[in-house]
mmCIF file of C-alpha atoms in Angstrom:
data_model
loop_
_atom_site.group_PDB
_atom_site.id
_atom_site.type_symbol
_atom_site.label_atom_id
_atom_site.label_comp_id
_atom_site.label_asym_id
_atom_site.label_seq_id
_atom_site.Cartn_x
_atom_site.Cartn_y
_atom_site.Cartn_z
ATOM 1 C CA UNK A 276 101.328 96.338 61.189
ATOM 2 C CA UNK A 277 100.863 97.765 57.859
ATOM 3 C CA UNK A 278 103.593 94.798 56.532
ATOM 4 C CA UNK A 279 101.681 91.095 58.210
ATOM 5 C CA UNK A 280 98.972 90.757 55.939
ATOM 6 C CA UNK A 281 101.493 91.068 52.531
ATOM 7 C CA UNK A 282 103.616 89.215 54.719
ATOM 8 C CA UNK A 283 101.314 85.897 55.534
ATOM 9 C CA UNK A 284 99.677 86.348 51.997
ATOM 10 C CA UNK A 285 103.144 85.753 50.350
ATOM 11 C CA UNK A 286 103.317 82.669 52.238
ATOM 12 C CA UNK A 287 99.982 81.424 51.493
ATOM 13 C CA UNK A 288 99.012 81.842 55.369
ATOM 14 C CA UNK A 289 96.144 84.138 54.397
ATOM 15 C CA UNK A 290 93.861 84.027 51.068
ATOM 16 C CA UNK A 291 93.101 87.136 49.052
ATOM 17 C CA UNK A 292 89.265 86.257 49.426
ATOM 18 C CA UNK A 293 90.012 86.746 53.218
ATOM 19 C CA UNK A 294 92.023 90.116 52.985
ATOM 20 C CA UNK A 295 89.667 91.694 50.179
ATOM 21 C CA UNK A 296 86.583 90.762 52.286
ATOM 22 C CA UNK A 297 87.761 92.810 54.921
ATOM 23 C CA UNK A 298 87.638 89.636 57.058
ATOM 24 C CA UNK A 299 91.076 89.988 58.570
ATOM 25 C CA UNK A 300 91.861 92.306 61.595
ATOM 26 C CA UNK A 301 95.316 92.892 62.742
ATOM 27 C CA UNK A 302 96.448 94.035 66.468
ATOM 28 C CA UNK A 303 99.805 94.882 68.004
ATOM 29 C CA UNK A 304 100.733 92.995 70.848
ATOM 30 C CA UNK A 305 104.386 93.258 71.216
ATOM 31 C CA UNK A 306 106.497 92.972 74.536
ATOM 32 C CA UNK A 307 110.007 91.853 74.282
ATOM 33 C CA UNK A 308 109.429 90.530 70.416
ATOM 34 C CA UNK A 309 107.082 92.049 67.832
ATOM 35 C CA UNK A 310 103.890 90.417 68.212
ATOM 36 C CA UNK A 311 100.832 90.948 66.117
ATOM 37 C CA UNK A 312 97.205 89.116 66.471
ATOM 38 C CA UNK A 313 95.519 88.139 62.994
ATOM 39 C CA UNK A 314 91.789 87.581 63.308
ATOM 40 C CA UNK A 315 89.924 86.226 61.244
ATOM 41 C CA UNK A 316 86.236 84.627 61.077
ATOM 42 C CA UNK A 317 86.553 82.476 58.311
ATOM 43 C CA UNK A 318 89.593 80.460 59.456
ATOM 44 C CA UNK A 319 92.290 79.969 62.164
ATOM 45 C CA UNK A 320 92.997 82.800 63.822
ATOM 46 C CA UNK A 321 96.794 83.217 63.848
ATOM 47 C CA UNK A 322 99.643 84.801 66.164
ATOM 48 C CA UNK A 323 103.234 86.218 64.440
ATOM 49 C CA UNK A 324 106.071 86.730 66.691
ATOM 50 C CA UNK A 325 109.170 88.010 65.644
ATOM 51 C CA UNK A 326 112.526 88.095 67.546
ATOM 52 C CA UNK A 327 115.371 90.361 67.601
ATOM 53 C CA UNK A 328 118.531 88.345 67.372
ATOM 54 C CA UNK A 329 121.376 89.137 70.045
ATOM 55 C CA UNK A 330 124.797 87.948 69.256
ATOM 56 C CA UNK A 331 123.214 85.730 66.781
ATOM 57 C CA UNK A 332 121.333 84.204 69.307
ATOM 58 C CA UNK A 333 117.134 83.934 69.014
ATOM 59 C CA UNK A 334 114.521 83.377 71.253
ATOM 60 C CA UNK A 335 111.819 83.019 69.123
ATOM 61 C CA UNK A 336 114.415 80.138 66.791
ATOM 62 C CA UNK A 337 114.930 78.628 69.716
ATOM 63 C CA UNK A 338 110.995 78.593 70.520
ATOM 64 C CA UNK A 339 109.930 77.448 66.613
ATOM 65 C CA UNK A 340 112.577 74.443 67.718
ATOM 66 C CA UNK A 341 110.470 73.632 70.897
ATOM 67 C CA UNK A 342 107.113 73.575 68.689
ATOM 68 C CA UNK A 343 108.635 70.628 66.007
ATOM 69 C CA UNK A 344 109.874 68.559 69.089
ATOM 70 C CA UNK A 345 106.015 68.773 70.667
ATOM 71 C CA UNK A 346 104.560 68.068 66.948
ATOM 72 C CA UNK A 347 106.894 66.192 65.612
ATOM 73 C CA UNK A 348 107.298 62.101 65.700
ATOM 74 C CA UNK A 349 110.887 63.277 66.997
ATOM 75 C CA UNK A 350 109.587 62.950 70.245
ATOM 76 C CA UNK A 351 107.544 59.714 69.659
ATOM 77 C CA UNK A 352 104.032 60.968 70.094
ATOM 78 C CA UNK A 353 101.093 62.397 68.555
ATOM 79 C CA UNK A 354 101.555 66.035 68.440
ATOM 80 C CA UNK A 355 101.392 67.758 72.200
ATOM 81 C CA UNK A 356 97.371 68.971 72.883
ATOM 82 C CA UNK A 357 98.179 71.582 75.173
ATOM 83 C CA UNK A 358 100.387 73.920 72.894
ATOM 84 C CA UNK A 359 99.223 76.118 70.016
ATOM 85 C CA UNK A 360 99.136 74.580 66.223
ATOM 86 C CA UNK A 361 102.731 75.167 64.826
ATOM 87 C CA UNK A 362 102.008 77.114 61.718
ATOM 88 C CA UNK A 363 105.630 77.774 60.563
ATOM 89 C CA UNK A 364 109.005 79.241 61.160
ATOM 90 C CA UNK A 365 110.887 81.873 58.953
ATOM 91 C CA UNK A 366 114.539 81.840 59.584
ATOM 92 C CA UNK A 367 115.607 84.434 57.332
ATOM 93 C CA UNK A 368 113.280 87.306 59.369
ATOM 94 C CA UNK A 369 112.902 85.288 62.499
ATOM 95 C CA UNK A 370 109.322 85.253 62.373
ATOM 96 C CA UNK A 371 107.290 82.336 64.213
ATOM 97 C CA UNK A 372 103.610 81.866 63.325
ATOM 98 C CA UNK A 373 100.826 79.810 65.246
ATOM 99 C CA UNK A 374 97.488 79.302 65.552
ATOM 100 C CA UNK A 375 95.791 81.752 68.116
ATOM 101 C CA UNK A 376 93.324 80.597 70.105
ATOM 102 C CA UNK A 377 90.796 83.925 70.257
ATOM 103 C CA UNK A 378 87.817 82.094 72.464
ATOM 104 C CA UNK A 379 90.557 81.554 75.297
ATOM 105 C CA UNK A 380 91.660 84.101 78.210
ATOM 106 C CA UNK A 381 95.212 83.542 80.424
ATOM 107 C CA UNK A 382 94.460 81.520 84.153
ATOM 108 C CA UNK A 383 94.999 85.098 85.659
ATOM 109 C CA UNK A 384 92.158 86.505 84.101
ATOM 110 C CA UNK A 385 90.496 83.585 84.168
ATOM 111 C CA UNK A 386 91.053 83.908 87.959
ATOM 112 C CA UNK A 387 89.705 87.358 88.713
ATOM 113 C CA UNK A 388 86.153 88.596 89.883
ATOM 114 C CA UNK A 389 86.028 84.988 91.483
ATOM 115 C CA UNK A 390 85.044 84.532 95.074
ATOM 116 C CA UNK A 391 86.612 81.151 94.375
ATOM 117 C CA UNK A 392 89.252 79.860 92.292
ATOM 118 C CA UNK A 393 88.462 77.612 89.359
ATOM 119 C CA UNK A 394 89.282 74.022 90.265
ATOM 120 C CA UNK A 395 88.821 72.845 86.444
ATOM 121 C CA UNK A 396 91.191 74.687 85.332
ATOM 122 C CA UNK A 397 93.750 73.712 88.305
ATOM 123 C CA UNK A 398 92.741 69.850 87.544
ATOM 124 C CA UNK A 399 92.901 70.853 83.254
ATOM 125 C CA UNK A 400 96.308 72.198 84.235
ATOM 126 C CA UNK A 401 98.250 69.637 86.269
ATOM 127 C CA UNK A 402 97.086 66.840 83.195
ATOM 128 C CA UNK A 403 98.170 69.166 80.702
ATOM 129 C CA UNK A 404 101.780 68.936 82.836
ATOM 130 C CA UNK A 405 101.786 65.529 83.241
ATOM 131 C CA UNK A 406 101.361 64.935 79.906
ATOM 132 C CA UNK A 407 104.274 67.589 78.690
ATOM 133 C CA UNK A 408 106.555 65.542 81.643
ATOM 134 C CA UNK A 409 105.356 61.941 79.933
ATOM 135 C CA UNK A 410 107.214 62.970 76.384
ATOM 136 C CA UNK A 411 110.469 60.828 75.873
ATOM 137 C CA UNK A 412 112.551 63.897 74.657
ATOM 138 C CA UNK A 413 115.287 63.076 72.039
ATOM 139 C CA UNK A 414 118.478 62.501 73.229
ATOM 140 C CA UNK A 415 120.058 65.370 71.064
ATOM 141 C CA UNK A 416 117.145 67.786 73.311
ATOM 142 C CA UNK A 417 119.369 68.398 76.450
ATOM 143 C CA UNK A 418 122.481 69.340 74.052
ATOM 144 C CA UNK A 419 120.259 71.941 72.161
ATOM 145 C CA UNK A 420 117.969 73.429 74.827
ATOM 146 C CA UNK A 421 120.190 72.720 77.346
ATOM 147 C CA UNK A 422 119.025 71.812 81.268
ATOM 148 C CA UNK A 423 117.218 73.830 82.308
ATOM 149 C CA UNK A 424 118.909 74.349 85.314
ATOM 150 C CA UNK A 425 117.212 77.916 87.100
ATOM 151 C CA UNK A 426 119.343 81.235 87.340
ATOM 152 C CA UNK A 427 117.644 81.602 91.026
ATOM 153 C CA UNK A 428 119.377 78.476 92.012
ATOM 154 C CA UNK A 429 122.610 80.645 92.485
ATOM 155 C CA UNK A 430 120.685 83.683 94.140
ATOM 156 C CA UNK A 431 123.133 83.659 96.769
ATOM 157 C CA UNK A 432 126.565 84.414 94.739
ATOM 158 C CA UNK A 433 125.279 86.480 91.528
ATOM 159 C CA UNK A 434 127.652 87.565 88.595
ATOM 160 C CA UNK A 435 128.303 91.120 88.112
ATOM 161 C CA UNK A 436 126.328 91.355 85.626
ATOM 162 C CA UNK A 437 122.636 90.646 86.955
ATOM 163 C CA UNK A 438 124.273 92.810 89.814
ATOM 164 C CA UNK A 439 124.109 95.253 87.397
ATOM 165 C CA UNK A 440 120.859 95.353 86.352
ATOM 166 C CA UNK A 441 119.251 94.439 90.032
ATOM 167 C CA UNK A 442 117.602 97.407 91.545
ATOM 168 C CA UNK A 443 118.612 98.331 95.412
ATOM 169 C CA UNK A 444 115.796 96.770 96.800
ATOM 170 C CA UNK A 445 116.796 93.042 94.960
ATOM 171 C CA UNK A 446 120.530 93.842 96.177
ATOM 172 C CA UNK A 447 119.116 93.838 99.616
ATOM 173 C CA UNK A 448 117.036 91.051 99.525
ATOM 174 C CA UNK A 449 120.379 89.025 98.316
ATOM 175 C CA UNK A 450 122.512 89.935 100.889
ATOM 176 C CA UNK A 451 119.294 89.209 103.673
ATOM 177 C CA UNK A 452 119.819 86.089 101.675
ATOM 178 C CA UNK A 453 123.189 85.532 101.606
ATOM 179 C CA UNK A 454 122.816 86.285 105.738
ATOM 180 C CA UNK A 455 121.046 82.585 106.536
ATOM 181 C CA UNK A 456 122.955 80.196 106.230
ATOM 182 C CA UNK A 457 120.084 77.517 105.882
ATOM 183 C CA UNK A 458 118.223 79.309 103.300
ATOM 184 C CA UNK A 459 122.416 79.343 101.307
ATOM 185 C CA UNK A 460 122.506 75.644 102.292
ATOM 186 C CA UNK A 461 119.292 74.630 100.504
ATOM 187 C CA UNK A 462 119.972 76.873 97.185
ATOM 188 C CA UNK A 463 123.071 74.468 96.892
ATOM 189 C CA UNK A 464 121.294 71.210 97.401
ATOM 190 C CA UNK A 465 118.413 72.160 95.623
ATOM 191 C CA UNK A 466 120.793 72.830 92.698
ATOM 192 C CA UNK A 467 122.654 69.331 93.322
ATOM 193 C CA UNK A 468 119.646 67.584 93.260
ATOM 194 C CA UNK A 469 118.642 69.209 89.910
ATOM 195 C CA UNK A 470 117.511 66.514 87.205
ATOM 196 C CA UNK A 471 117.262 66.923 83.360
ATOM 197 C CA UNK A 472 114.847 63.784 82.771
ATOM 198 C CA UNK A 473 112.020 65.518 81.371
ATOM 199 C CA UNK A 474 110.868 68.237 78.328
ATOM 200 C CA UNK A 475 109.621 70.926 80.962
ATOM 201 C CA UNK A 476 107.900 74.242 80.098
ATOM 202 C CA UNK A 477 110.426 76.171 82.554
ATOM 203 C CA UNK A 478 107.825 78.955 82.504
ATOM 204 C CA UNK A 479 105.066 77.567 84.232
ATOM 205 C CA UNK A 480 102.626 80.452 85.415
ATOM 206 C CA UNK A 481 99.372 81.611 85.492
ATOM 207 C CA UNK A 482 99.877 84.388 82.368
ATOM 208 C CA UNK A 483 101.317 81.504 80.360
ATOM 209 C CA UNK A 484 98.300 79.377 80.880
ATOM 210 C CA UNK A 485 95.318 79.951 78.789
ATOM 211 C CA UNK A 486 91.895 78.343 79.763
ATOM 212 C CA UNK A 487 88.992 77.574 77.235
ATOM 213 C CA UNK A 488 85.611 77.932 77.901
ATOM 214 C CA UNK A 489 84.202 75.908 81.082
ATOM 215 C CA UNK A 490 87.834 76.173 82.119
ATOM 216 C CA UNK A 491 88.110 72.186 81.249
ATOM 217 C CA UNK A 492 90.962 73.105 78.423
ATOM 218 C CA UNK A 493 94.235 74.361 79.183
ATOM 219 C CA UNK A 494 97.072 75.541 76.603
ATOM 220 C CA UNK A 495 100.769 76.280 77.326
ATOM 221 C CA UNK A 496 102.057 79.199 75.583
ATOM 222 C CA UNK A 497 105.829 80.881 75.485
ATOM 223 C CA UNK A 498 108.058 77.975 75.269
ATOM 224 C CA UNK A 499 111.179 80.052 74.819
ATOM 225 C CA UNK A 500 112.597 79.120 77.614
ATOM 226 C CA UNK A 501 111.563 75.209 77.577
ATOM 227 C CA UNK A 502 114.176 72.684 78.420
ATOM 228 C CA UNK A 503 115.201 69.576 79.562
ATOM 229 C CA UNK A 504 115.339 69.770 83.277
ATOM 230 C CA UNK A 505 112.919 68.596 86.001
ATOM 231 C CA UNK A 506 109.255 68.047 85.990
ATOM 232 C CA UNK A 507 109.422 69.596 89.807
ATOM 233 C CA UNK A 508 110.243 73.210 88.531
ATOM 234 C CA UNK A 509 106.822 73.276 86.027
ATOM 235 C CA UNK A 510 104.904 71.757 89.167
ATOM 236 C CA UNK A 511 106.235 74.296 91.914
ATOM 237 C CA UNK A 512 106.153 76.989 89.816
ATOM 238 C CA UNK A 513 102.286 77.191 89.440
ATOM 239 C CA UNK A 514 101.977 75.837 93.107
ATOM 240 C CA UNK A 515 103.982 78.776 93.416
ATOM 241 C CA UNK A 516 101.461 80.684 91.517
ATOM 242 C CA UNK A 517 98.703 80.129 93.364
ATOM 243 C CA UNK A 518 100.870 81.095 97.093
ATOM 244 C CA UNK A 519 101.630 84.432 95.420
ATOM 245 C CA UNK A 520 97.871 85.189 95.166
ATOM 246 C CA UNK A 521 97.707 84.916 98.760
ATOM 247 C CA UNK A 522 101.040 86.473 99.596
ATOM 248 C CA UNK A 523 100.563 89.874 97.528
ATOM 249 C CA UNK A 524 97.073 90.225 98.957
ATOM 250 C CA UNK A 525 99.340 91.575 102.350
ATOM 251 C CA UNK A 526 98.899 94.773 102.748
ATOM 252 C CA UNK A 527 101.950 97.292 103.255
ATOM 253 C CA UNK A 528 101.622 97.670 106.816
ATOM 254 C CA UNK A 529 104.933 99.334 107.352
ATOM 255 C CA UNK A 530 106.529 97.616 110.568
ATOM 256 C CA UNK A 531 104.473 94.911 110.968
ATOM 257 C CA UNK A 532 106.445 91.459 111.332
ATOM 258 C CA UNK A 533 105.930 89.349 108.155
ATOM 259 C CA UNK A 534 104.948 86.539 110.200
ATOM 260 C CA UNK A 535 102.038 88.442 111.444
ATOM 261 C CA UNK A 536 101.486 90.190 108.369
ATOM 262 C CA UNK A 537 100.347 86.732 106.729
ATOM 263 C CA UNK A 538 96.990 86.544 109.010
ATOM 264 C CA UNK A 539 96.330 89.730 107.091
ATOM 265 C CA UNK A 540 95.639 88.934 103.442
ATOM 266 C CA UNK A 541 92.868 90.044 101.816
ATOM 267 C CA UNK A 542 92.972 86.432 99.863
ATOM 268 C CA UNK A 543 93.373 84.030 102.633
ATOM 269 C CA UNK A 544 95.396 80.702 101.896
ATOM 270 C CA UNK A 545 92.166 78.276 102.731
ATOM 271 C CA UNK A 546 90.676 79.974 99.325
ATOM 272 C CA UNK A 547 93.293 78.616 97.282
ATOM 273 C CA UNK A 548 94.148 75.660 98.990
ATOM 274 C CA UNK A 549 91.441 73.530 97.153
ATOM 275 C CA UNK A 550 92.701 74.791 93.779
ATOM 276 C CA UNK A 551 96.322 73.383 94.836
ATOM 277 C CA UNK A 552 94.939 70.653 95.918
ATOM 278 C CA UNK A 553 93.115 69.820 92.613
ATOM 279 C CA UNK A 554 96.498 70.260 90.352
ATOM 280 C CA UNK A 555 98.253 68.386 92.259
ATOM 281 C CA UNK A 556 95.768 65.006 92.187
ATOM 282 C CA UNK A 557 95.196 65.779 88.501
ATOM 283 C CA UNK A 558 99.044 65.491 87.890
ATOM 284 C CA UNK A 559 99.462 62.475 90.055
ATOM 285 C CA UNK A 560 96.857 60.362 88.359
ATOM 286 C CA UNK A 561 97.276 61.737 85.051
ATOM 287 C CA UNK A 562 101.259 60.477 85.554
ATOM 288 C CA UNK A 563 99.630 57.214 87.251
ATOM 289 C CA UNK A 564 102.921 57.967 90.154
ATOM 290 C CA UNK A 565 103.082 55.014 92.582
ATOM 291 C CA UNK A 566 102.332 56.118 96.326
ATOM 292 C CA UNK A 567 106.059 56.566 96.859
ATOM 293 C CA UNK A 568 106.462 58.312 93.838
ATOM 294 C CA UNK A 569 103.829 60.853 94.525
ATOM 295 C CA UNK A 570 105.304 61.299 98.174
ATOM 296 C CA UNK A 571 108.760 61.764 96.471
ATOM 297 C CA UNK A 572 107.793 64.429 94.219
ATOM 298 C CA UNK A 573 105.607 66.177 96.227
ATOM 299 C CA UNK A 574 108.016 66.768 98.444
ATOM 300 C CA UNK A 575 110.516 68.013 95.697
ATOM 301 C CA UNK A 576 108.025 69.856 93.855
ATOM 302 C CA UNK A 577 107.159 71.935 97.432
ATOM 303 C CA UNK A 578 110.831 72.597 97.561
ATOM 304 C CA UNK A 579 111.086 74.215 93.894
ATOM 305 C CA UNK A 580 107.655 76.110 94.802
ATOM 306 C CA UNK A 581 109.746 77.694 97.589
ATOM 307 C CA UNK A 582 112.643 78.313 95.221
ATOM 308 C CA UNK A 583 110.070 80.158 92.818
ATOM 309 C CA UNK A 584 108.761 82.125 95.745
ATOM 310 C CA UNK A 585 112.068 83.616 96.365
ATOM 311 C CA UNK A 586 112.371 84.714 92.508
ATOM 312 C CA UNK A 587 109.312 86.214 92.671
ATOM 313 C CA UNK A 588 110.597 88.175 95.767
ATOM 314 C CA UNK A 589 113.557 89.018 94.093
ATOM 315 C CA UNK A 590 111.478 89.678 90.679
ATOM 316 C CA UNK A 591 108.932 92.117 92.711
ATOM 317 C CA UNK A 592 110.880 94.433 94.164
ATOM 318 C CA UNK A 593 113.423 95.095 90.615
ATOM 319 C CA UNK A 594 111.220 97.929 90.223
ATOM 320 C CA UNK A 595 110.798 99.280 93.729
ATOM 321 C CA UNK A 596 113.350 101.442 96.363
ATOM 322 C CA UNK A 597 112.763 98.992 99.037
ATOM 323 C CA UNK A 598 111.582 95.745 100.234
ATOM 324 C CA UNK A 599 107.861 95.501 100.429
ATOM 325 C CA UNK A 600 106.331 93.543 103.602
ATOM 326 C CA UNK A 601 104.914 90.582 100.254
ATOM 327 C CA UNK A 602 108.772 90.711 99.272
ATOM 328 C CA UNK A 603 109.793 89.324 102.462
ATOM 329 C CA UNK A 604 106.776 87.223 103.336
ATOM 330 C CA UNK A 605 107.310 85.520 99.722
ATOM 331 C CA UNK A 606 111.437 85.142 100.804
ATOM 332 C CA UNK A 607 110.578 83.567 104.185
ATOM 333 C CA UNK A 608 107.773 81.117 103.236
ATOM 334 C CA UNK A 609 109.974 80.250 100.408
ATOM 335 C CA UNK A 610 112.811 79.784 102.743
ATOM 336 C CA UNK A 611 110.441 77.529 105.667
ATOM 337 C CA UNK A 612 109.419 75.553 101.544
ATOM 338 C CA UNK A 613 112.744 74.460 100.943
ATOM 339 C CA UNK A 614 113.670 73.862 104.105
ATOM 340 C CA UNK A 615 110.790 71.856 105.560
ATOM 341 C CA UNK A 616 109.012 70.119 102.557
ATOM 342 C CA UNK A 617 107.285 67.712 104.649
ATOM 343 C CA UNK A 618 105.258 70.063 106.811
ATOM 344 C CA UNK A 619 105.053 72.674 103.994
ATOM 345 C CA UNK A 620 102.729 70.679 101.473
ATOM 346 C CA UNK A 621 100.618 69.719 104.903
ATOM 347 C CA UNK A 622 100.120 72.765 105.832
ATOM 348 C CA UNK A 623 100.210 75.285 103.385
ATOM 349 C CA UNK A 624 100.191 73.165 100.011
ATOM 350 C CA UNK A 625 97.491 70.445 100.432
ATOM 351 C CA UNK A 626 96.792 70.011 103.329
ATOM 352 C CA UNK A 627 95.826 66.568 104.576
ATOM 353 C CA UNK A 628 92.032 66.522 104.409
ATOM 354 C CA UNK A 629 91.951 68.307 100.510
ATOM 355 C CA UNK A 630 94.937 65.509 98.829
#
């Protein structure tokens, strides 16, 4: 930590007013890269992330190249409102730096000690998404972020090498997988029907949304992954979000069936279902979608919320011996998601009376 402030001072991020003061506070928060917190209360607060590069290959590069195309006139817009402030990029150490927004907590925090779940944040969200799916991407995007299209989407034939690294209890969910034919036969039209039309976070999820005050604002943050791909995948993936709140409130009842074991959660679904609900009208009228339009991708967007609910069951149990009785209820209403779209979004989604 000892080497950011020298670092941002060289670069004229911080002044030596600031650092002499004592103004500046630095904290370690590093996960896969090196990340470090600056605080400060005399300016913009900042956030430095740097990568390690894998056969010449970056994450965080590849991220600083997702911030120019959302504030950048590359894209044909204003810069993006729901992403950090692009500070700068350092090639030569791989070090991103953008603004940090202290006053701001993720949607899962934001979410917690509630007896109900904030529905300006769900609304804040599904504009901020709309907007992100309304940018006319440059037709050199696809080619260098490539499309998006989701590693889950081929659950059902894995390489060798995520084989490799899957514990015993995902092995076992793949081959229950690999057991239903339906549940096969929608992972391969799913991934037919896949569409690169749109600059899509890819990583759409509550602990990459952070909520301001009121819960009115909502930022995107970690855009490694961002792509060109389909607007359906950011949708369904919070949708997706908000199911797993109910679905991981099951307890581990041992032999109970899953299908009873859903009547059991300590969250129920009618709690959420007005949050859901709220997203999804935001998103509709902020992309001003025709009736059919709407209909349309609703009913793709509940299909890639039941795709996302059978990475998270996959996801969950990497850690684990076995199974857990929220592994399997998240693989088979992911499974009835994809499969019945239609009756899905009525009944578990939005229902009828809340769209």
């Amino acid at each position: 930590m000892t080497e950011v402030i020298p670092y941002l001072r060289d670069r004229k991020l911080l002044g030596a007013a600031s650092v002499v003061s004592g103004d500046v506070r630095v904290f370690d928060a590093s996960r896969r890269n090196r990340n470090f917190k600056v605080l400060r209360s005399d300016g913009p607060s900042l956030f430095v992330k740097q990568g390690t590069l894998r056969a010449g290959f970056s994450a965080v590069r590849r991220e600083a190249e997702v911030y120019g195309l959302l504030n950048g006139p590359e894209v044909g817009h204003p810069p993006y409102p729901h992403a950090p402030r692009f500070v700068g990029y350092d090639p030569d150490q791989d070090v991103l730096v953008i603004e940090l927004l202290a006053d701001t907590v993720d949607l899962r925090r934001h979410d917690t000690g509630r007896r109900t779940v904030p529905l300006r944040a769900a609304a804040a969200l599904g504009a901020a998404l709309a907007g992100l799916h309304a940018l006319v991407p440059p037709s050199t995007a696809a080619a260098r972020l490539g499309d998006g299209e989701p590693g889950v989407l081929t659950a059902h034939r894995p390489g060798l090498a995520l084989l490799r690294d899957f514990s015993a209890a995902s092995i076992e969910l793949v081959r229950l997988i690999q057991s239903h034919a339906e549940v096969v036969a929608q992972l391969e039209d799913l991934r037919a029907g896949w569409r690169a039309d749109a600059l899509i976070h890819h990583d759409a999820r509550w602990d990459n949304v952070l909520v301001g005050r009121g819960g009115r604002a909502t930022t995107l943050i970690d855009w490694e992954t961002a792509a060109v791909g389909d607007p359906a995948w950011d949708v369904g993936g919070v949708l997706a979000d908000y199911l797993s709140q109910w679905l991981l409130s099951i307890p581990s009842t041992g032999s109970t069936p899953p299908e009873q074991a859903l009547h059991l959660a300590r969250r129920p679904l009618t709690t959420l279902q007005p949050a859901m609900a709220a997203l999804w009208r935001a998103y509709r009228e902020s992309a001003r979608l025709s009736t059919a339009a709407g209909e349309e991708l609703l009913r793709r967007t509940t299909r890639f919320a039941g795709l996302k609910l059978v990475q998270s069951a996959i996801e969950q149990v990497q850690n684990t011996p076995r199974w857990t009785v929220a592994s399997l209820c998240q693989l088979q209403v992911g499974s009835n998601l994809m499969a019945r779209p239609d009756e899905g979004s009525r009944l578990i989604l939005i229902p009828e009376a809340l769209a």
